[in-house]
CSV table of C-alpha atoms in Angstrom, one decimal:
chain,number,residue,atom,x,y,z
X,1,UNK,CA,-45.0,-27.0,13.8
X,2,UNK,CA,-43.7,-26.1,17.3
X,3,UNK,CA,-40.9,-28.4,16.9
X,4,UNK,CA,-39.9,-27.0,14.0
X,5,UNK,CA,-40.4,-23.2,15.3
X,6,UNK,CA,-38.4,-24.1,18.2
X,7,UNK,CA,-35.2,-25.4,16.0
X,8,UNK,CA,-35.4,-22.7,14.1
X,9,UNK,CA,-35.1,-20.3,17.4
X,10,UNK,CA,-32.3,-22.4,18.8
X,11,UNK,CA,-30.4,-21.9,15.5
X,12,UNK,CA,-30.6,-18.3,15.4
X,13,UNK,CA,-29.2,-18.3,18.6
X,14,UNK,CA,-26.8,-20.6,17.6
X,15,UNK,CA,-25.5,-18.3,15.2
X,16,UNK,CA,-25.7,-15.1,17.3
X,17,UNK,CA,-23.5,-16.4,19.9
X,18,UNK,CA,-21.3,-17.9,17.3
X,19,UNK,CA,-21.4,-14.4,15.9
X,20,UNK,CA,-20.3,-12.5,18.8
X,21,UNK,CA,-17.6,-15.0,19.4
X,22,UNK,CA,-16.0,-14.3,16.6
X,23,UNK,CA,-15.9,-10.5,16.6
X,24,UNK,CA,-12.7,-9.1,18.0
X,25,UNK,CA,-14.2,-7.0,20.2
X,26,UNK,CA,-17.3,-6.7,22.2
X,27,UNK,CA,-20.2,-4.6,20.1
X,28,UNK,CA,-20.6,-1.3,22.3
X,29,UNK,CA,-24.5,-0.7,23.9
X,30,UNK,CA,-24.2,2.6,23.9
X,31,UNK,CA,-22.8,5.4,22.3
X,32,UNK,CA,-19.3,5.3,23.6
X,33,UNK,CA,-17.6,4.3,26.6
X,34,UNK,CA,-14.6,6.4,27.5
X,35,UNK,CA,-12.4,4.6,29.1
X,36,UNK,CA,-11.6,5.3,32.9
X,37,UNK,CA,-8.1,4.6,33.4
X,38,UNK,CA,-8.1,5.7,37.2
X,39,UNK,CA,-11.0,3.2,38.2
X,40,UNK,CA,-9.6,0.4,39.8
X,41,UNK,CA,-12.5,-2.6,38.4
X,42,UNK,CA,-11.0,-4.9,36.0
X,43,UNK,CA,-13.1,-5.5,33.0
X,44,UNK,CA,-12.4,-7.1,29.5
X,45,UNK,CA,-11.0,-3.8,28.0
X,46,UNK,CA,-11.8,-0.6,30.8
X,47,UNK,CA,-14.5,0.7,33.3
X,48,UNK,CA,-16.6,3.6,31.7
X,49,UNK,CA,-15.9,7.0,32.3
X,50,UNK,CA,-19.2,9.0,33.8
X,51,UNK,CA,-20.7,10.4,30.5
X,52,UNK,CA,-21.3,13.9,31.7
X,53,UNK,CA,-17.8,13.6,32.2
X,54,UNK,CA,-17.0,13.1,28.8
X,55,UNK,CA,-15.3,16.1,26.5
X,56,UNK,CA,-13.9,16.0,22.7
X,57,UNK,CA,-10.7,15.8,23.9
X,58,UNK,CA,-11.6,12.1,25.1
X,59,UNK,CA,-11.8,11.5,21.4
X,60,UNK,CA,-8.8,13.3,20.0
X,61,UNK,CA,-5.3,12.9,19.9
X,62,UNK,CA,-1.9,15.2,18.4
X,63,UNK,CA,-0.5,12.3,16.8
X,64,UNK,CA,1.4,14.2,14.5
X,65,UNK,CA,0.9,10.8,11.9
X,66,UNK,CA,2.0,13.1,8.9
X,67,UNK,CA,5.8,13.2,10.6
X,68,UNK,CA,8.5,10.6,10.1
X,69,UNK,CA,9.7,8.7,12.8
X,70,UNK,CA,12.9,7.2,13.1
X,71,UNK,CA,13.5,3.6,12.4
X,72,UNK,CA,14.3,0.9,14.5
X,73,UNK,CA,17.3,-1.6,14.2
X,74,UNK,CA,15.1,-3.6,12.1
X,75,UNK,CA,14.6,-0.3,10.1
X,76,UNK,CA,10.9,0.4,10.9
X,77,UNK,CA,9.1,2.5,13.1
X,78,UNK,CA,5.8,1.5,14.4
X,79,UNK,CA,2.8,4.3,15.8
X,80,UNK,CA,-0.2,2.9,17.3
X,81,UNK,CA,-2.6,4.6,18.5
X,82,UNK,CA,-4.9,2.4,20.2
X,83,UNK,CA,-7.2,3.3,23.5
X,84,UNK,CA,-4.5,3.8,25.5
X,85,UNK,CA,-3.5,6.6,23.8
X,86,UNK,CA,-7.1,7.7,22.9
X,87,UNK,CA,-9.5,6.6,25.7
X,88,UNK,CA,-12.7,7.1,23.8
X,89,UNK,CA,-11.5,4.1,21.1
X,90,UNK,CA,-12.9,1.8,24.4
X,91,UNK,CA,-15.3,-0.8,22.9
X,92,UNK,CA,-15.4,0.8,19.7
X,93,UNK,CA,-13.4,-2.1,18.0
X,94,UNK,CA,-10.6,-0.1,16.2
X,95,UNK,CA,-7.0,1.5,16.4
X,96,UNK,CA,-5.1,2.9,13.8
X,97,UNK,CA,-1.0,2.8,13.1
X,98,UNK,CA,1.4,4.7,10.6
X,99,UNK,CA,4.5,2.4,10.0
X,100,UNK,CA,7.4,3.6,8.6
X,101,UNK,CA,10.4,2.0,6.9
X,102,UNK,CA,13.8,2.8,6.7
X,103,UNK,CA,15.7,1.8,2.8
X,104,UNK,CA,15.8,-2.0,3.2
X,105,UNK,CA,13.9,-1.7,6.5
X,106,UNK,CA,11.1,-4.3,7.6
X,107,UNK,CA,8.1,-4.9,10.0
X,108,UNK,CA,9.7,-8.7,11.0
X,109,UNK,CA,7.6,-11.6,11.4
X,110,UNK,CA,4.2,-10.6,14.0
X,111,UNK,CA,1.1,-11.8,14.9
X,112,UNK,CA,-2.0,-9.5,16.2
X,113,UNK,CA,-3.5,-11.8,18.7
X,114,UNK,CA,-7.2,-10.0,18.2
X,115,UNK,CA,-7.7,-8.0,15.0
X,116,UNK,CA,-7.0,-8.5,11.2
X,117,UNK,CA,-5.3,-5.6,10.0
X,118,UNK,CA,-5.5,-3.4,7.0
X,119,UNK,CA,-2.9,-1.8,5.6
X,120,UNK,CA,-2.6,0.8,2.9
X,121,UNK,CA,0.8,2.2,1.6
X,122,UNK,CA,1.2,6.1,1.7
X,123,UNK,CA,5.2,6.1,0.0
X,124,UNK,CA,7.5,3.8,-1.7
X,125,UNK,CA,7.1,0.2,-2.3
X,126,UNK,CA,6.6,-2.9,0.2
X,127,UNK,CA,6.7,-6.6,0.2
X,128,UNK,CA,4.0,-7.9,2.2
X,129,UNK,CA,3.2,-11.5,2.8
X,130,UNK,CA,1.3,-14.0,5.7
X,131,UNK,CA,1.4,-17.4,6.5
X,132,UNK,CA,-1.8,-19.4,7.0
X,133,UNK,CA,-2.1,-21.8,10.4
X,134,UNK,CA,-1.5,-25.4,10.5
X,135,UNK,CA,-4.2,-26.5,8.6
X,136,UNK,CA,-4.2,-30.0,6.9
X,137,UNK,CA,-2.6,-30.2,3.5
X,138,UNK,CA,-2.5,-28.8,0.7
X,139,UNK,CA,-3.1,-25.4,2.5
X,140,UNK,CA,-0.9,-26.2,5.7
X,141,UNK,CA,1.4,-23.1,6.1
X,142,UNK,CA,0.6,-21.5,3.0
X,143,UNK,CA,2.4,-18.2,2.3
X,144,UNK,CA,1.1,-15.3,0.7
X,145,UNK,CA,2.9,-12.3,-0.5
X,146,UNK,CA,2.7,-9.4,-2.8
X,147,UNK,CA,4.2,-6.4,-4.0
X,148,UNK,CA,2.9,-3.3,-3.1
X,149,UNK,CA,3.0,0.3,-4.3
X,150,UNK,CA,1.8,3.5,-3.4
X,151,UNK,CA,-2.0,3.8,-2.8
X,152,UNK,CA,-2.0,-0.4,-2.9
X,153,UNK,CA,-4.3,-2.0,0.2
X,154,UNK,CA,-3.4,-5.7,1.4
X,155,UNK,CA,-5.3,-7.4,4.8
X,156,UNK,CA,-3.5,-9.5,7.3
X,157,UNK,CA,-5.7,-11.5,8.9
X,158,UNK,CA,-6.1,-12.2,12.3
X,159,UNK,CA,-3.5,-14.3,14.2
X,160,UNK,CA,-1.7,-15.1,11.7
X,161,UNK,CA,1.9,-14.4,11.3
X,162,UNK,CA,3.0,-11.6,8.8
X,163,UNK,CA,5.5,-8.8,8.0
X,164,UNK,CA,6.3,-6.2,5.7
X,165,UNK,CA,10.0,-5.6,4.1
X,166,UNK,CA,10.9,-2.0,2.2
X,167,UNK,CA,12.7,-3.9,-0.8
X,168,UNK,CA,14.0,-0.2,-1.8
X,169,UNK,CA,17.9,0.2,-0.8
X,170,UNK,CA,17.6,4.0,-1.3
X,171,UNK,CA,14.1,5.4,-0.6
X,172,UNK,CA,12.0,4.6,2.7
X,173,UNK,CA,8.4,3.9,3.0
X,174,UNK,CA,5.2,4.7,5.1
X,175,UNK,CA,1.9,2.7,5.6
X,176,UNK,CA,-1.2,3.2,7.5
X,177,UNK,CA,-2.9,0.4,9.0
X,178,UNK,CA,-6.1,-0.2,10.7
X,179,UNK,CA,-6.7,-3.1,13.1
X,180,UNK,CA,-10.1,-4.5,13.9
X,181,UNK,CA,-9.6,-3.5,17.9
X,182,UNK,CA,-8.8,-1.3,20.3
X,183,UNK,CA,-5.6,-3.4,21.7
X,184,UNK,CA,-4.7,-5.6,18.5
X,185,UNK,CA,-1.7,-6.7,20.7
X,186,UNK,CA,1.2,-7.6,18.6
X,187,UNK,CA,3.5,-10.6,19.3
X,188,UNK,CA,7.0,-10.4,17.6
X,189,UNK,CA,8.0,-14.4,16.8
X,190,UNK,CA,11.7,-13.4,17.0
X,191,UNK,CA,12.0,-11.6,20.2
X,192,UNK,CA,9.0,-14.2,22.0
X,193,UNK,CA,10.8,-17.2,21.1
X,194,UNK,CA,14.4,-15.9,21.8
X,195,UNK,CA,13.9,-13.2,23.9
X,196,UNK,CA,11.3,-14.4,26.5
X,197,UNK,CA,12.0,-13.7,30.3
X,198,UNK,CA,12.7,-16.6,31.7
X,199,UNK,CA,14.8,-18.0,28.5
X,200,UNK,CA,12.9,-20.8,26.8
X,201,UNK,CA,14.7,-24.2,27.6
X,202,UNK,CA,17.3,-24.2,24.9
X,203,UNK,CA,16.8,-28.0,24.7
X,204,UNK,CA,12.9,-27.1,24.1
X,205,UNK,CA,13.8,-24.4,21.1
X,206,UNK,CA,16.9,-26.8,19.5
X,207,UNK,CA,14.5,-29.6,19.0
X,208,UNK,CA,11.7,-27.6,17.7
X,209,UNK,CA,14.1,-25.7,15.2
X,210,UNK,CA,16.0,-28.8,14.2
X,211,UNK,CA,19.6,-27.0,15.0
X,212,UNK,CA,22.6,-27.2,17.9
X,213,UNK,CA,22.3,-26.1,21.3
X,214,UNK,CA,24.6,-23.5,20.7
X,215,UNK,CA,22.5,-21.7,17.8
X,216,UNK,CA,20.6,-21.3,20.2
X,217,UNK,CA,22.7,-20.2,22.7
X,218,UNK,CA,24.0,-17.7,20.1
X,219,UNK,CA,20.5,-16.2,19.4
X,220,UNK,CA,19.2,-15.9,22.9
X,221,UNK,CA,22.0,-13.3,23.7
């Protein structure tokens, strides 16, 4: 009986631990912790700010989300808000982002390297899609897409590689997403791979991408 009491403990462990792994970010044990952005301790995320130092402005933002921005070459516009534009978002696990999309514009090809996103579209019509990992076949690299219209809701999960396109050559488009942290990161594939500082080896990236040297060459400048 012992025996078995005692596998059962070490499996509930088990599982917690394996639980908290996979969250995005830590679970807060307290109330809130403001982030300090003066305090010179580096932490996983930021130092807490005293508590009877904390105000409602801490929590609160003018983000003015309800305004257009103006696209990007790519035609899209991305607002995060994320805690380092609100500090009290520290450990609390969430930020939030309007995206908006010029006629024809897109959100290219990204990765959030810690949250699964959420997005919901406010105006117009998107194509959305994300490509699973490496995983063995039949599911290696799988692609998902869909169409989306106003008031539709489509998760990215985390990691993996995604984008959004405005397929509309006359009307733009805005979205709201949430992401499951409060730094989601985002990793753009076309400006990481041929925009790094230092240049990736361009006999690294013609061999990977099965094309001349001078491709390469041609979209590294």
């Amino acid at each position: 009986m012992a025996s078995s009491s005692s596998f059962l403990l070490l499996a509930a462990l088990l599982a917690l631990v394996s639980w908290q792994a996979t969250a995005s970010d830590p679970s807060p044990l307290q109330d809130f912790c403001v982030a300090d952005m003066n305090s010179p301790v580096r932490v996983n995320g930021f130092v807490c700010k005293n508590p009877m130092e904390v105000n409602a402005d801490d929590f609160f933002k003018a983000a003015n989300l309800d305004k257009p921005r103006v696209p990007n070459k790519v035609g899209s516009n991305v607002t995060l808000i994320n805690v380092m534009q609100i500090a009290g978002l520290n450990t609390l696990g969430i930020s939030i982002a309007r995206i908006d999309y010029a006629p024809l514009g897109q959100n290219p090809p990204h990765t959030h390297p810690r949250a699964t996103e959420i997005l919901t579209v406010l105006e117009g019509t998107l194509y959305v899609g994300f490509v699973t990992s490496n995983q063995p076949a039949p599911n290696r690299n799988k692609f998902l897409s869909k169409v989306l219209n106003k008031g539709d809701v489509f998760v990215f999960p985390v990691g993996l590689i995604h984008f959004q396109f405005n397929p509309n050559p006359h009307q733009p488009a805005v979205a709201i997403a949430a992401l499951s942290s409060q730094n989601p990161g985002a990793i753009t594939i076309a400006n990481a791979v041929f925009g790094s500082d230092p240049a990736i080896s361009d006999d690294v990236l013609a061999k990977a991408f099965q094309v001349e040297k001078n491709t390469i060459d041609y979209l590294q400048d």
